[in-house]
Coordinates of C-alpha atoms in Angstrom, one line a residue:
Chain A
M1 CA 256.4 17.3 166.5
K2 CA 254.0 19.7 164.9
I3 CA 250.4 19.1 165.7
L4 CA 248.1 18.9 162.7
R5 CA 246.6 22.3 162.0
F6 CA 242.9 22.9 162.5
Q7 CA 242.5 23.5 158.8
H8 CA 243.7 20.0 158.0
L9 CA 241.5 18.4 160.6
L10 CA 238.5 20.2 159.2
I11 CA 239.3 18.9 155.8
M12 CA 239.7 15.4 157.1
S13 CA 236.4 15.6 158.8
A14 CA 234.7 17.0 155.7
M15 CA 236.1 14.1 153.8
C16 CA 234.7 11.5 156.2
L17 CA 231.3 13.2 156.0
W18 CA 231.4 13.3 152.2
T19 CA 232.2 9.6 152.2
Q20 CA 229.1 8.8 154.3
M21 CA 226.8 11.1 152.4
V22 CA 227.8 9.7 149.1
A23 CA 227.4 6.1 150.3
A24 CA 223.9 7.0 151.5
Q25 CA 223.0 8.7 148.3
D26 CA 223.8 5.6 146.3
A27 CA 221.6 3.3 148.3
P28 CA 219.1 1.6 146.0
A29 CA 216.0 3.8 145.4
A30 CA 212.8 2.6 147.0
S31 CA 210.0 1.2 144.9
G32 CA 207.6 4.0 144.7
T33 CA 204.3 3.2 143.1
A34 CA 204.0 -0.5 143.1
A35 CA 200.9 -0.3 145.3
E36 CA 198.9 2.2 143.3
E37 CA 199.5 0.8 139.8
P38 CA 200.1 -2.8 138.9
A39 CA 203.5 -3.3 137.5
T40 CA 203.8 -4.9 134.1
T41 CA 207.5 -5.1 134.1
A42 CA 210.0 -7.7 133.5
P43 CA 212.1 -8.9 136.5
A44 CA 215.8 -8.2 136.7
T45 CA 217.4 -10.0 133.8
N46 CA 220.8 -11.7 133.6
P47 CA 223.4 -9.5 132.1
P48 CA 224.0 -10.1 128.4
A49 CA 227.4 -11.3 127.4
P50 CA 229.5 -8.2 127.4
R51 CA 230.6 -7.1 124.0
P52 CA 234.4 -6.8 123.4
L53 CA 235.5 -3.4 124.4
P54 CA 237.0 -1.0 121.9
E55 CA 240.7 -1.0 121.9
E56 CA 242.2 1.5 124.4
K57 CA 243.9 4.6 123.2
N58 CA 247.6 4.8 123.7
W59 CA 247.2 8.2 125.4
R60 CA 245.6 8.8 128.7
F61 CA 245.0 12.4 129.7
G62 CA 243.2 13.7 132.8
V63 CA 243.0 17.0 134.6
A64 CA 241.8 17.9 138.1
L65 CA 241.0 21.4 139.2
G66 CA 240.3 22.3 142.8
F67 CA 242.1 23.3 145.9
G68 CA 244.6 21.3 148.0
E69 CA 247.8 21.7 149.8
R70 CA 250.9 19.7 150.7
T71 CA 252.8 20.7 153.8
N72 CA 256.5 21.3 153.5
P73 CA 258.7 19.8 156.2
L74 CA 261.6 22.0 155.2
I75 CA 262.5 24.9 157.4
Q76 CA 261.7 28.4 156.1
S77 CA 259.6 27.1 153.3
E78 CA 256.0 27.4 152.2
D79 CA 253.4 24.7 151.9
I80 CA 252.9 23.5 148.3
P81 CA 249.5 24.5 146.8
V82 CA 247.8 21.9 144.7
L83 CA 245.3 23.6 142.4
V84 CA 245.8 21.5 139.3
D85 CA 246.8 17.9 138.9
L86 CA 247.5 16.4 135.5
D87 CA 247.5 12.8 134.5
I88 CA 249.4 12.3 131.3
A89 CA 250.5 8.9 130.1
W90 CA 251.3 7.1 126.9
F91 CA 251.6 3.3 126.6
G92 CA 253.1 1.7 123.5
E93 CA 253.9 -1.9 122.8
R94 CA 256.6 -1.9 125.4
W95 CA 257.7 1.6 126.0
F96 CA 255.6 3.9 128.1
F97 CA 255.6 7.4 129.6
D98 CA 253.5 7.7 132.7
N99 CA 253.6 11.1 134.4
F100 CA 257.3 11.7 133.9
D101 CA 258.2 8.0 134.5
L102 CA 259.8 6.7 131.3
G103 CA 259.7 2.9 131.2
Y104 CA 260.2 -0.3 129.2
E105 CA 258.3 -3.4 129.9
L106 CA 260.5 -6.4 130.5
V107 CA 258.0 -9.0 131.5
D108 CA 254.2 -8.9 131.5
S109 CA 252.5 -12.1 132.7
Q110 CA 249.2 -13.1 134.3
N111 CA 250.8 -12.7 137.7
F112 CA 253.1 -9.7 137.5
T113 CA 254.6 -7.0 135.3
T114 CA 258.3 -6.1 135.5
N115 CA 259.5 -2.8 134.0
I116 CA 262.7 -0.9 133.9
V117 CA 262.0 2.7 134.6
A118 CA 263.7 6.1 134.8
R119 CA 262.2 8.8 137.0
V120 CA 262.9 12.1 138.7
N121 CA 263.4 12.0 142.5
S122 CA 260.5 13.4 144.5
D123 CA 262.4 14.8 147.5
R124 CA 263.6 17.8 145.4
A125 CA 260.0 19.1 145.2
F126 CA 260.2 20.5 148.8
F127 CA 263.2 22.7 147.9
G128 CA 261.4 24.8 145.4
K129 CA 259.4 26.9 147.9
T130 CA 262.0 28.3 150.2
N131 CA 262.3 31.8 151.6
A132 CA 265.3 33.9 152.7
K133 CA 265.2 35.5 156.1
Y134 CA 267.4 38.1 157.7
I135 CA 268.1 37.3 161.3
N136 CA 269.7 39.5 164.0
F137 CA 271.8 37.9 166.7
S138 CA 272.8 39.4 170.0
Y139 CA 274.4 38.2 173.2
L140 CA 273.2 39.2 176.7
G141 CA 276.0 39.2 179.2
G142 CA 276.7 41.2 182.3
G143 CA 273.4 43.0 182.0
A144 CA 274.4 44.4 178.6
L145 CA 273.3 43.4 175.1
G146 CA 276.1 43.0 172.7
P147 CA 276.8 41.4 169.3
A148 CA 277.0 37.6 169.3
V149 CA 280.1 35.7 168.4
D150 CA 280.2 33.2 165.5
P151 CA 281.6 30.0 167.3
G152 CA 283.0 28.8 163.9
T153 CA 285.1 31.9 163.1
G154 CA 285.3 33.7 166.4
E155 CA 284.1 36.9 164.7
L156 CA 281.4 39.2 166.0
V157 CA 278.1 38.9 164.2
E158 CA 277.1 42.5 164.0
Q159 CA 275.0 42.6 160.8
P160 CA 271.7 40.7 160.3
L161 CA 272.5 37.4 158.6
K162 CA 270.7 36.3 155.4
F163 CA 269.6 32.7 155.9
K164 CA 268.0 30.5 153.3
P165 CA 267.8 26.7 153.1
P166 CA 270.5 25.2 150.8
K167 CA 269.8 24.4 147.2
R168 CA 269.3 20.9 146.0
D169 CA 269.2 19.5 142.5
Y170 CA 266.9 17.1 140.8
A171 CA 268.1 13.6 140.5
V172 CA 267.3 11.1 137.7
E173 CA 267.0 7.6 139.1
A174 CA 266.7 4.4 137.2
G175 CA 265.6 1.0 138.4
F176 CA 263.2 -1.8 138.3
E177 CA 259.6 -2.2 139.4
M178 CA 257.5 -5.3 139.8
L179 CA 253.8 -4.8 139.7
M180 CA 251.1 -7.2 140.8
D181 CA 247.3 -7.1 141.0
G182 CA 244.3 -9.2 141.7
E183 CA 241.1 -9.3 143.6
W184 CA 243.2 -8.6 146.7
G185 CA 244.3 -5.2 145.3
M186 CA 247.5 -3.9 143.8
A187 CA 251.1 -4.1 145.0
A188 CA 254.4 -2.7 143.7
L189 CA 258.0 -3.4 144.6
R190 CA 260.6 -0.9 143.4
A191 CA 264.3 -0.4 143.5
F192 CA 265.9 2.8 142.1
H193 CA 269.4 4.2 142.0
D194 CA 270.7 7.6 141.1
V195 CA 272.1 7.7 137.5
S196 CA 272.6 11.4 137.3
G197 CA 275.4 11.7 139.8
T198 CA 273.3 13.9 142.0
H199 CA 273.2 12.0 145.2
G200 CA 274.6 8.6 144.3
G201 CA 272.1 6.7 146.5
Y202 CA 269.3 4.3 146.2
E203 CA 265.7 3.8 147.3
L204 CA 263.7 0.6 147.9
S205 CA 259.9 0.7 148.3
A206 CA 256.8 -1.4 148.6
D207 CA 253.3 -0.2 148.1
Y208 CA 249.9 -1.7 148.4
G209 CA 246.5 -0.3 147.3
F210 CA 242.9 -1.3 146.9
R211 CA 240.0 0.1 145.1
W212 CA 236.4 -0.4 146.1
I213 CA 233.4 0.8 144.1
R214 CA 229.9 1.1 145.3
G215 CA 227.4 2.7 143.0
R216 CA 229.0 5.8 141.7
F217 CA 231.4 6.1 144.6
S218 CA 234.9 4.9 144.5
I219 CA 237.4 4.7 147.4
A220 CA 241.0 3.7 147.1
P221 CA 243.2 3.5 150.2
S222 CA 246.9 2.9 149.8
V223 CA 249.9 2.4 152.0
G224 CA 253.6 2.3 151.3
V225 CA 257.0 1.9 153.0
S226 CA 260.3 3.0 151.6
Y227 CA 264.0 2.7 152.6
K228 CA 266.3 5.6 151.4
D229 CA 270.0 5.0 151.9
A230 CA 272.3 7.4 153.6
A231 CA 273.7 8.9 150.3
L232 CA 270.2 9.9 149.1
S233 CA 268.9 11.1 152.4
D234 CA 272.0 13.0 153.3
Y235 CA 272.2 14.8 150.0
Y236 CA 268.7 16.2 150.3
W237 CA 268.3 16.5 154.1
G238 CA 271.8 16.7 155.5
V239 CA 273.7 19.9 156.3
H240 CA 277.0 19.4 154.5
E241 CA 280.3 20.7 155.8
D242 CA 280.4 23.5 153.2
E243 CA 276.9 24.6 154.1
A244 CA 277.4 24.6 157.9
T245 CA 277.2 28.0 159.5
F246 CA 276.6 29.6 162.8
L247 CA 272.9 29.2 162.1
L248 CA 272.9 25.8 160.6
P249 CA 275.1 23.2 162.2
A250 CA 276.5 20.4 160.1
Y251 CA 274.4 17.2 160.2
D252 CA 274.8 13.8 158.6
V253 CA 271.6 11.9 157.7
E254 CA 271.6 8.2 158.0
G255 CA 269.6 5.8 155.8
G256 CA 266.2 4.9 157.1
F257 CA 262.6 3.8 156.6
G258 CA 259.7 6.1 156.0
W259 CA 256.0 5.3 155.4
E260 CA 253.0 6.8 153.8
A261 CA 249.3 6.3 153.5
G262 CA 246.7 7.8 151.2
L263 CA 243.0 7.8 150.5
R264 CA 241.6 8.7 147.1
T265 CA 237.8 9.0 146.7
S266 CA 235.7 9.8 143.6
Y267 CA 232.1 10.4 143.0
Y268 CA 231.4 9.9 139.2
L269 CA 229.0 12.5 137.9
T270 CA 229.3 11.5 134.3
R271 CA 231.5 9.1 132.3
S272 CA 234.2 11.8 132.1
L273 CA 233.6 14.1 135.1
R274 CA 233.9 13.2 138.8
L275 CA 234.3 14.9 142.1
A276 CA 237.6 13.9 143.6
V277 CA 238.7 14.2 147.2
S278 CA 242.0 12.9 148.4
A279 CA 244.2 13.0 151.5
N280 CA 247.6 11.6 152.2
Y281 CA 250.2 11.4 154.9
E282 CA 253.9 10.7 154.9
R283 CA 256.2 10.0 157.8
L284 CA 259.8 11.0 157.2
P285 CA 262.6 8.6 158.2
H286 CA 263.8 9.2 161.8
S287 CA 267.2 10.5 160.9
V288 CA 265.7 12.9 158.3
S289 CA 263.2 14.3 160.8
K290 CA 266.1 15.2 163.2
S291 CA 267.9 17.3 160.6
P292 CA 268.3 21.0 161.3
L293 CA 266.7 21.5 157.8
V294 CA 263.5 19.8 158.9
E295 CA 260.9 21.3 161.1
D296 CA 258.1 18.6 160.7
E297 CA 258.5 14.9 160.8
E298 CA 255.5 14.4 158.6
V299 CA 254.0 15.6 155.4
L300 CA 250.2 16.0 155.0
G301 CA 248.4 16.6 151.8
Y302 CA 244.8 17.0 150.7
F303 CA 242.8 18.0 147.6
A304 CA 239.2 18.4 146.7
G305 CA 238.0 19.3 143.2
F306 CA 236.6 18.2 139.9
A307 CA 238.5 15.8 137.7
W308 CA 238.0 15.4 134.0
Q309 CA 239.2 12.3 132.1
F310 CA 239.6 12.8 128.4
Chain B
M1 CA 236.2 41.2 145.8
L2 CA 232.7 42.7 146.3
A3 CA 232.3 43.3 142.6
R4 CA 233.3 39.7 141.8
L5 CA 230.8 38.4 144.3
S6 CA 228.1 40.6 142.9
I7 CA 228.7 39.3 139.4
I8 CA 228.5 35.7 140.6
I9 CA 225.3 36.3 142.5
A10 CA 223.8 38.1 139.5
G11 CA 224.8 35.2 137.3
C12 CA 223.2 32.7 139.6
L13 CA 220.0 34.8 139.8
G14 CA 220.0 35.0 136.0
V15 CA 220.2 31.3 135.6
A16 CA 217.4 30.8 138.2
M17 CA 215.1 33.4 136.5
N18 CA 215.7 31.7 133.2
A19 CA 214.7 28.4 134.7
V20 CA 211.5 29.8 136.1
A21 CA 210.6 31.7 132.9
A22 CA 211.2 28.8 130.5
D23 CA 208.2 27.0 129.1
P24 CA 207.6 23.6 130.7
L25 CA 208.4 20.7 128.4
P26 CA 205.3 18.8 127.2
V27 CA 206.7 15.6 128.8
T28 CA 209.6 15.2 131.2
L29 CA 211.2 12.0 132.0
V30 CA 213.5 11.7 135.0
V31 CA 215.6 8.5 135.6
K32 CA 217.9 8.0 138.5
P33 CA 220.6 7.0 138.4
L34 CA 222.0 7.6 134.9
L35 CA 225.4 6.1 135.3
C36 CA 226.5 2.6 136.0
V37 CA 230.1 2.3 137.3
I38 CA 231.8 -1.1 136.8
D39 CA 235.1 -2.0 138.4
K40 CA 237.6 -3.9 136.2
N41 CA 236.9 -7.3 137.8
E42 CA 233.1 -6.9 137.3
T43 CA 231.0 -7.4 134.2
A44 CA 227.9 -5.6 135.2
C45 CA 226.3 -3.5 138.0
T46 CA 222.9 -4.0 139.6
I47 CA 220.9 -0.9 139.8
T48 CA 217.4 0.0 141.0
F49 CA 216.2 2.6 138.5
D50 CA 213.7 5.1 139.7
V51 CA 211.8 6.4 136.6
R52 CA 209.3 9.3 136.9
W53 CA 207.5 11.1 134.1
K54 CA 205.1 14.1 133.9
S55 CA 203.1 15.4 131.0
V56 CA 201.2 18.7 130.5
L57 CA 198.5 16.7 128.8
A58 CA 197.0 13.5 130.1
A59 CA 197.4 10.7 127.6
E60 CA 198.3 7.0 127.3
Y61 CA 202.0 6.6 127.5
C62 CA 204.3 3.6 127.5
L63 CA 207.8 3.3 129.0
N64 CA 210.3 1.5 126.7
D65 CA 213.9 0.7 126.8
S66 CA 216.3 -0.1 124.0
T67 CA 217.1 -3.6 125.2
R68 CA 213.5 -4.8 124.8
P69 CA 211.2 -4.9 121.8
T70 CA 208.1 -4.4 123.9
P71 CA 207.2 -1.7 126.3
L72 CA 208.3 -2.1 130.0
R73 CA 205.0 -0.6 131.2
C74 CA 202.0 1.3 129.9
W75 CA 199.8 3.7 131.8
P76 CA 196.1 4.3 131.1
R77 CA 195.3 8.0 130.5
A78 CA 197.5 9.8 133.0
D79 CA 199.6 13.0 133.3
S80 CA 202.3 11.4 135.5
G81 CA 203.8 8.0 136.4
E82 CA 206.5 6.3 138.4
H83 CA 208.2 3.1 137.9
S84 CA 210.9 1.3 139.8
Q85 CA 212.9 -1.6 138.5
E86 CA 216.1 -3.4 139.5
R87 CA 218.3 -4.3 136.5
V88 CA 221.6 -5.8 135.8
V89 CA 223.4 -3.4 133.5
S90 CA 226.4 -4.1 131.4
E91 CA 225.9 -1.9 128.4
E92 CA 224.5 1.6 127.6
F93 CA 220.8 1.7 126.9
V94 CA 218.0 4.3 126.6
F95 CA 214.7 4.6 128.5
W96 CA 212.1 6.5 126.5
L97 CA 208.4 7.4 126.7
S98 CA 206.1 7.0 123.7
P99 CA 202.4 7.3 123.1
A100 CA 200.6 4.0 123.5
T101 CA 199.6 4.1 119.9
G102 CA 202.9 5.2 118.3
T103 CA 206.6 4.9 118.2
E104 CA 207.5 8.5 118.6
R105 CA 209.9 9.2 121.5
V106 CA 208.4 12.1 123.5
A107 CA 211.2 12.0 126.1
E108 CA 214.2 9.8 126.7
A109 CA 217.1 9.3 129.1
K110 CA 220.4 7.5 128.3
I111 CA 221.9 5.2 130.9
E112 CA 225.7 5.3 130.5
V113 CA 228.2 2.6 131.6
L114 CA 231.7 3.6 132.9
R115 CA 234.3 0.9 133.3
V116 CA 236.9 2.1 135.8
G117 CA 240.4 0.9 135.2
S118 CA 242.1 -0.3 132.2
D119 CA 242.0 -3.6 130.3
D120 CA 245.7 -3.3 129.8
R121 CA 247.0 -4.9 132.9
R122 CA 250.3 -2.9 132.6
R123 CA 248.4 0.3 133.0
E124 CA 246.1 -1.0 135.6
R125 CA 248.9 -2.3 137.8
R126 CA 250.8 1.0 137.5
A127 CA 248.9 2.9 140.2
R128 CA 249.9 6.5 140.7
H129 CA 251.8 7.7 143.6
V130 CA 250.0 8.3 146.9
W131 CA 250.6 12.1 146.4
D132 CA 248.8 12.2 143.1
V133 CA 245.2 13.4 143.0
L134 CA 244.1 11.5 140.0

């Protein structure tokens, strides 16, 4: 298990401090001059009946600029920088496009919404930042150093071997989601199956989140658990027979549960602009974390920057 | 790197110098906070407004707001004043300062209302993935 890097801990600590500072800043201001000048003001009044809000636009567009990072559990890979995050969505009468999820509303009631959705699998994102390495092998025996022997072929390994994690394709998955919300927060149940013939597997997930607003500060924790079956997990994280080498032994990944947790905070500066700080954590399924392709059993992400909502 | 840093420092100094050199406004009105953030299940927010004003010339000023026909408070001949008030806010409105004898707005501050979330429950229920920043 890889211990969290100092850089990550520092960012987590800064986030906690930021939370406390902002909460303190939004405490009600003290009455300043009541003693020196008699107040001739009206007391707090009841809120007037709110006017009906203008109809929402079909489009939603937001952009966040700042600095963040998402660790990459894949061997010989780089962490994924997060400098820009876009929020692009369009909601029609029933069809919607929400950040590359394409959906159609089946049921929308007071208690829940059910959609049919097509999306792109997220595991593939880790395979976009891989590096090739040349590795020398030698064997020490009888006090002398000699070339190593490939146990698979029995041949001598005399030249440095080029090694790069295997390639994986994007998968398009289709499925159903059931969304609920209330004063208790928001929850979602999802079931997706590959429809692109990439991995042929499925994923089930459940998420819960809550948003709390105090003054201009908003904090939204969320947790989620997911089950990815053997076909999906093995396609991305297994070492297939045709990929197995002297360096990378064959490995079959079984289906398993993973979980994740996140914290999103915002401090609204104006109606459109806010400071956004977020952190998230994902624990990979046990069988995935034991794969020779995986060097970390967890994924950690963070971001701090300004977000603009158009 | 050093050149870039120098440009940034020079830029900041330039802004600061401009701020010092600019003529002071005849009357300044500072209201805190200027934004009311309302969650989707709420209809209003309760805010204690801290209102402070300063004038180059002492005069009789009144503090008004756009939700009331009469002034909130008037000061006898003064060059500064403070006012604190707790209010329940559900819509945008404006604080302004006017001479006691006129309707001219010598300084004003707009209080904005932001409703977080969507009235469309399909959008509201569709929270973004834990990895997403926004």
